[in-house]
Coordinates of C-alpha atoms and ligand atoms in Angstrom, one line a residue:
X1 CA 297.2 -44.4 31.2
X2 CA 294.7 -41.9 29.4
X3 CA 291.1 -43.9 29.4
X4 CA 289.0 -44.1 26.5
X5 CA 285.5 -43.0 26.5
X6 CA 282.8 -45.3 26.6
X7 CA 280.4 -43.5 24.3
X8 CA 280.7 -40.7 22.6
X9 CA 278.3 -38.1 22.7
X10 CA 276.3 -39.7 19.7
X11 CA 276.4 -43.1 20.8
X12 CA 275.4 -41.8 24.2
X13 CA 272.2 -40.9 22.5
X14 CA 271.4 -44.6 22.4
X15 CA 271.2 -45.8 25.9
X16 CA 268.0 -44.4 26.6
X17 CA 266.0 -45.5 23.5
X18 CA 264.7 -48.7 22.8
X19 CA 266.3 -49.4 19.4
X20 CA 263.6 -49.5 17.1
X21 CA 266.5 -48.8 14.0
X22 CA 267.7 -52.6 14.9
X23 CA 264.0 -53.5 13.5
X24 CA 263.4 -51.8 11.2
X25 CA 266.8 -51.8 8.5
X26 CA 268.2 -53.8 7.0
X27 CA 272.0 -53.8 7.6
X28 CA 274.1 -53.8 4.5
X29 CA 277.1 -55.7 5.3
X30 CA 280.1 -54.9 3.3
X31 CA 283.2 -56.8 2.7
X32 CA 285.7 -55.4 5.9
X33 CA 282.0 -55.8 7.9
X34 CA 281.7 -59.4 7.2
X35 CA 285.2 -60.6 7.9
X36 CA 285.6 -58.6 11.3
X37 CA 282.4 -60.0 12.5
X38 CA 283.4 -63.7 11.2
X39 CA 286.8 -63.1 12.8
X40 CA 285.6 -61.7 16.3
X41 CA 283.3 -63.9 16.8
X42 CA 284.8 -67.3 15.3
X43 CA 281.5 -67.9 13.1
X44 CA 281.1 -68.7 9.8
X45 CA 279.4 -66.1 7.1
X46 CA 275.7 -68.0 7.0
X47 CA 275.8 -67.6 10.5
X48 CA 276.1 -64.0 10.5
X49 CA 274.1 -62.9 7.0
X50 CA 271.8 -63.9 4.7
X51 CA 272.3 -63.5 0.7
X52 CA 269.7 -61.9 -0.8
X53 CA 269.4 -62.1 -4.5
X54 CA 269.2 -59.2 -7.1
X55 CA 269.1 -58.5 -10.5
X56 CA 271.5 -55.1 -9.6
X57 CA 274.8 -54.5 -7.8
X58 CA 273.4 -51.3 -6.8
X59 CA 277.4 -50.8 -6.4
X60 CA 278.1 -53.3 -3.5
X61 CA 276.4 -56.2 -5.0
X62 CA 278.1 -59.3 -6.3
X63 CA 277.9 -62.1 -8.6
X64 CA 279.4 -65.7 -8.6
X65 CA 278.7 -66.2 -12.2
X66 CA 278.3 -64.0 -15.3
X67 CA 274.5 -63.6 -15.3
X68 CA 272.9 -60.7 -14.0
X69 CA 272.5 -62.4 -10.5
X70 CA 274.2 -60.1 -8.0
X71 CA 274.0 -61.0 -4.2
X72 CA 274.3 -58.9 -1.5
X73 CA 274.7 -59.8 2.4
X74 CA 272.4 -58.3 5.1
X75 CA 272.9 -59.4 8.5
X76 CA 271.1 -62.0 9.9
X77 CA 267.2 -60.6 11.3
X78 CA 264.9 -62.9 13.9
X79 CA 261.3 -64.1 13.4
X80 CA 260.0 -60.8 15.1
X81 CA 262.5 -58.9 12.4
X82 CA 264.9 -57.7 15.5
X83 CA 268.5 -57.9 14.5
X84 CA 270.0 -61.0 16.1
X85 CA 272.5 -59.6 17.8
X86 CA 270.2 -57.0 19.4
X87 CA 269.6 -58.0 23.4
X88 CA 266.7 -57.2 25.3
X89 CA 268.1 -56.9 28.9
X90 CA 265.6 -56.7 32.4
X91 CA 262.8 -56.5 30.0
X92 CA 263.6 -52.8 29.5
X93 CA 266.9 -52.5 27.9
X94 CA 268.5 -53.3 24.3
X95 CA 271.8 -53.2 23.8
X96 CA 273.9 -54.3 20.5
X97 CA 275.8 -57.4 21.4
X98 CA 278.4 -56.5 19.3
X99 CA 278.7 -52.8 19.7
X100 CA 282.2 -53.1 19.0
X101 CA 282.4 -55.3 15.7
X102 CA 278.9 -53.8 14.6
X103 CA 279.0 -52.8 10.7
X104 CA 279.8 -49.5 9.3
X105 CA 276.4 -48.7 8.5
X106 CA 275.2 -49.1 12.1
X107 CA 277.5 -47.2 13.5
X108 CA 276.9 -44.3 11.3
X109 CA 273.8 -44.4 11.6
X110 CA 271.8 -42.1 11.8
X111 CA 274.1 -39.9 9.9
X112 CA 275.1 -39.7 6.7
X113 CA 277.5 -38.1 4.2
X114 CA 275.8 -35.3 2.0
X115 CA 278.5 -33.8 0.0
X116 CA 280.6 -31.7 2.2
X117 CA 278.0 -31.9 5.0
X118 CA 277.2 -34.5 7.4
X119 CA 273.7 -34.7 8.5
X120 CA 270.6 -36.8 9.6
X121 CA 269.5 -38.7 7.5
X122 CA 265.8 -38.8 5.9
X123 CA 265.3 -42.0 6.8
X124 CA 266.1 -42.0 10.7
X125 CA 263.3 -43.6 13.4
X126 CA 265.1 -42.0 16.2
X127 CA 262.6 -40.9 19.0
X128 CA 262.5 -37.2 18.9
X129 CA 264.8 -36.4 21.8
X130 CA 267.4 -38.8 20.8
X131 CA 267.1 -37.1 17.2
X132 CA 267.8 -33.9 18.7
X133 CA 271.1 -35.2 19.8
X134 CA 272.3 -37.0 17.1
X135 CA 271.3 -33.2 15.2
X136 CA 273.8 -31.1 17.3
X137 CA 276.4 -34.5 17.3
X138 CA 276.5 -34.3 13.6
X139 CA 280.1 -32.9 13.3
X140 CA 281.5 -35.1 15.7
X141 CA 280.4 -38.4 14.0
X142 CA 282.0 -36.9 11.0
X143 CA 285.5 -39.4 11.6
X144 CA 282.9 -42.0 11.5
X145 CA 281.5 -41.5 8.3
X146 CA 284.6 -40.8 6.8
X147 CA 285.6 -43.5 7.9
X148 CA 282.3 -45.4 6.6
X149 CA 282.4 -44.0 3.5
X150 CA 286.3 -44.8 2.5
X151 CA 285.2 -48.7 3.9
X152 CA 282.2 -48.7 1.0
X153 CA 284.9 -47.5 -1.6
X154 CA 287.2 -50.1 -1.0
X155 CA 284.5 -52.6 -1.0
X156 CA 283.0 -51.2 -4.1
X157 CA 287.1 -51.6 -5.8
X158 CA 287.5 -54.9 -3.8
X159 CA 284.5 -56.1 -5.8
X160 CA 285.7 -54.7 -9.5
X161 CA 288.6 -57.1 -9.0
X162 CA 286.2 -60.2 -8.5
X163 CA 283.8 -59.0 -11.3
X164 CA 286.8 -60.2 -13.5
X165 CA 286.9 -63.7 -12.3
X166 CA 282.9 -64.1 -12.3
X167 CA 282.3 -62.7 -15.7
X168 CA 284.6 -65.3 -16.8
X169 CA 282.2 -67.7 -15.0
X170 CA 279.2 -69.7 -17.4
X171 CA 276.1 -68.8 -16.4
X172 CA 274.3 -71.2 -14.4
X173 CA 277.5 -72.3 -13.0
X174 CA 278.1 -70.3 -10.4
X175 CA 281.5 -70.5 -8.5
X176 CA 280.3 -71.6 -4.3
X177 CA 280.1 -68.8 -1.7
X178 CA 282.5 -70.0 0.3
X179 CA 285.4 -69.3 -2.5
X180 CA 284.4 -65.7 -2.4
X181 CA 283.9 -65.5 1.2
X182 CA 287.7 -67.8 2.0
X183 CA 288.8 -64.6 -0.7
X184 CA 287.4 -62.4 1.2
X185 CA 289.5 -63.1 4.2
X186 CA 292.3 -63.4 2.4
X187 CA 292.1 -60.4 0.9
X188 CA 291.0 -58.3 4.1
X189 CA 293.9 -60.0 5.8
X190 CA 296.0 -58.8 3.4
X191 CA 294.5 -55.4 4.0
X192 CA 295.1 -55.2 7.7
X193 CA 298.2 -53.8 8.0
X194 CA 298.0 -50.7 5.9
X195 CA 295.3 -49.3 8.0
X196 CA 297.7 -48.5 10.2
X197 CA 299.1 -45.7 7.8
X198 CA 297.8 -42.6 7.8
X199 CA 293.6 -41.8 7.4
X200 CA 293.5 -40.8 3.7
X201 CA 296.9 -42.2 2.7
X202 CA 296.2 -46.5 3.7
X203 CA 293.0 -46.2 1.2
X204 CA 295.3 -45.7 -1.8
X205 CA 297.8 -48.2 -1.0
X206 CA 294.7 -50.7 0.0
X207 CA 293.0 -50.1 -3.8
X208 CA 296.9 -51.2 -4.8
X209 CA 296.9 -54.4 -3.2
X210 CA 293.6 -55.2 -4.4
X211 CA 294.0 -54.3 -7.7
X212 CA 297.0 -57.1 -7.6
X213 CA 295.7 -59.2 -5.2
X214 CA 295.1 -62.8 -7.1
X215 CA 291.9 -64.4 -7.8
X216 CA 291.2 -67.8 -7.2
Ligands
SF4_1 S1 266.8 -45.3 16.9 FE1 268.4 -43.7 16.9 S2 268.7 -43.2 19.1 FE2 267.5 -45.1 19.0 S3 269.1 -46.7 19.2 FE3 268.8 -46.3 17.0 S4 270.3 -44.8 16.4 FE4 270.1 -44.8 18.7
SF4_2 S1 274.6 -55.1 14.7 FE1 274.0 -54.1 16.6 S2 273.6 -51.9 16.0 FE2 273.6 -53.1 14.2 S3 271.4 -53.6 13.8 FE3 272.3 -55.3 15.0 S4 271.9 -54.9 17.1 FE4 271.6 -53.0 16.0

């Protein structure tokens, strides 16, 4: 039986650093994010995220009602502004707790998409060394952006299709998170068994389903 690596050579990068990017983003959380974590882990979505309030979208914000409220989910942060799921282990080591349900934007991080080219992005607080490896790893996290990126698209169609309940919705009367969130699942459920089509070919048939897929 052929074994799968551990880490990759980006990720690899990691295990000597003491995450300081777990404290100091916050993680976007779209739509595919939310559900795998609430699925893996058998929690609910206000265990997992806050929603923060805006006047935008910024393209993956959402409303519940036809005002200009948009919310968008960040996961969860401690007192000391640590991710929660990050572990401090023998007093010297952080690990992820769930390395392998962690969002799209962790796991491409600290790489991003720019145009044709994937590189670091400006924002990184890698330690020098470890930034020196994600640098010459660039081309090999490029499945993973890809693969972030066509996750934010579908997100960004899944939530075109609920815009057209909540503009429908009075202001002030905003329809309960929990509809959008049990929609969610549905939805992502629904999802599930494209992605195992071809890359490139399950996103098209995904924006189909959505585009059908009924609102509450
Ligand atoms: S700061 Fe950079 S090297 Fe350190 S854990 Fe985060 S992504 Fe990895
Ligand atoms: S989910 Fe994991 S990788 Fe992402 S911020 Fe939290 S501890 Fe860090």
């Amino acid at each position: 039986m052929e074994r799968l690596p551990v880490l990759d050579p980006a990720t690899a990068a990691c295990s000597e650093c003491p995450a300081p990017c777990c404290a100091e983003h916050d993680v976007n959380v779209n739509g595919f994010d939310l559900v795998r974590l609430m699925r893996g882990l058998a929690l609910s979505w206000p265990s997992l995220v806050n929603d923060i309030e805006h006047p935008h979208s910024f393209f993956v914000g959402f409303r519940l009602d036809s005002s200009s409220t948009h919310h968008h989910f960040y996961l969860r942060r401690r007192p000391d502004e640590t991710c929660q799921f990050l572990l401090q282990l023998d007093g010297r080591w952080r690990r992820c707790g769930v390395h392998q349900l962690r969002p799209g934007a962790c796991r491409a991080y600290p790489i991003r998409a720019a145009g044709d080219e994937v590189r670091l992005a400006s924002h990184i607080v890698c330690p020098p060394p470890q930034r020196q490896l994600y640098q010459s790893a660039c081309e090999a996290m490029r499945v993973v952006i890809d693969d972030d990126s066509a996750e934010d698209a579908l997100w960004r169609r899944v939530l075109e299709r609920w815009d057209l309940l909540a503009r429908t919705v009075p202001r002030g009367q905003p329809l309960p998170m929990d509809a959008f969130v049990d929609w969610l699942l549905r939805l992502y459920d629904a999802v599930a068994p494209l992605r195992r089509g071809a890359r490139g070919e399950w996103q098209l048939a995904a924006y189909a389903l959505v585009d059908e897929f009924p609102l509450p």
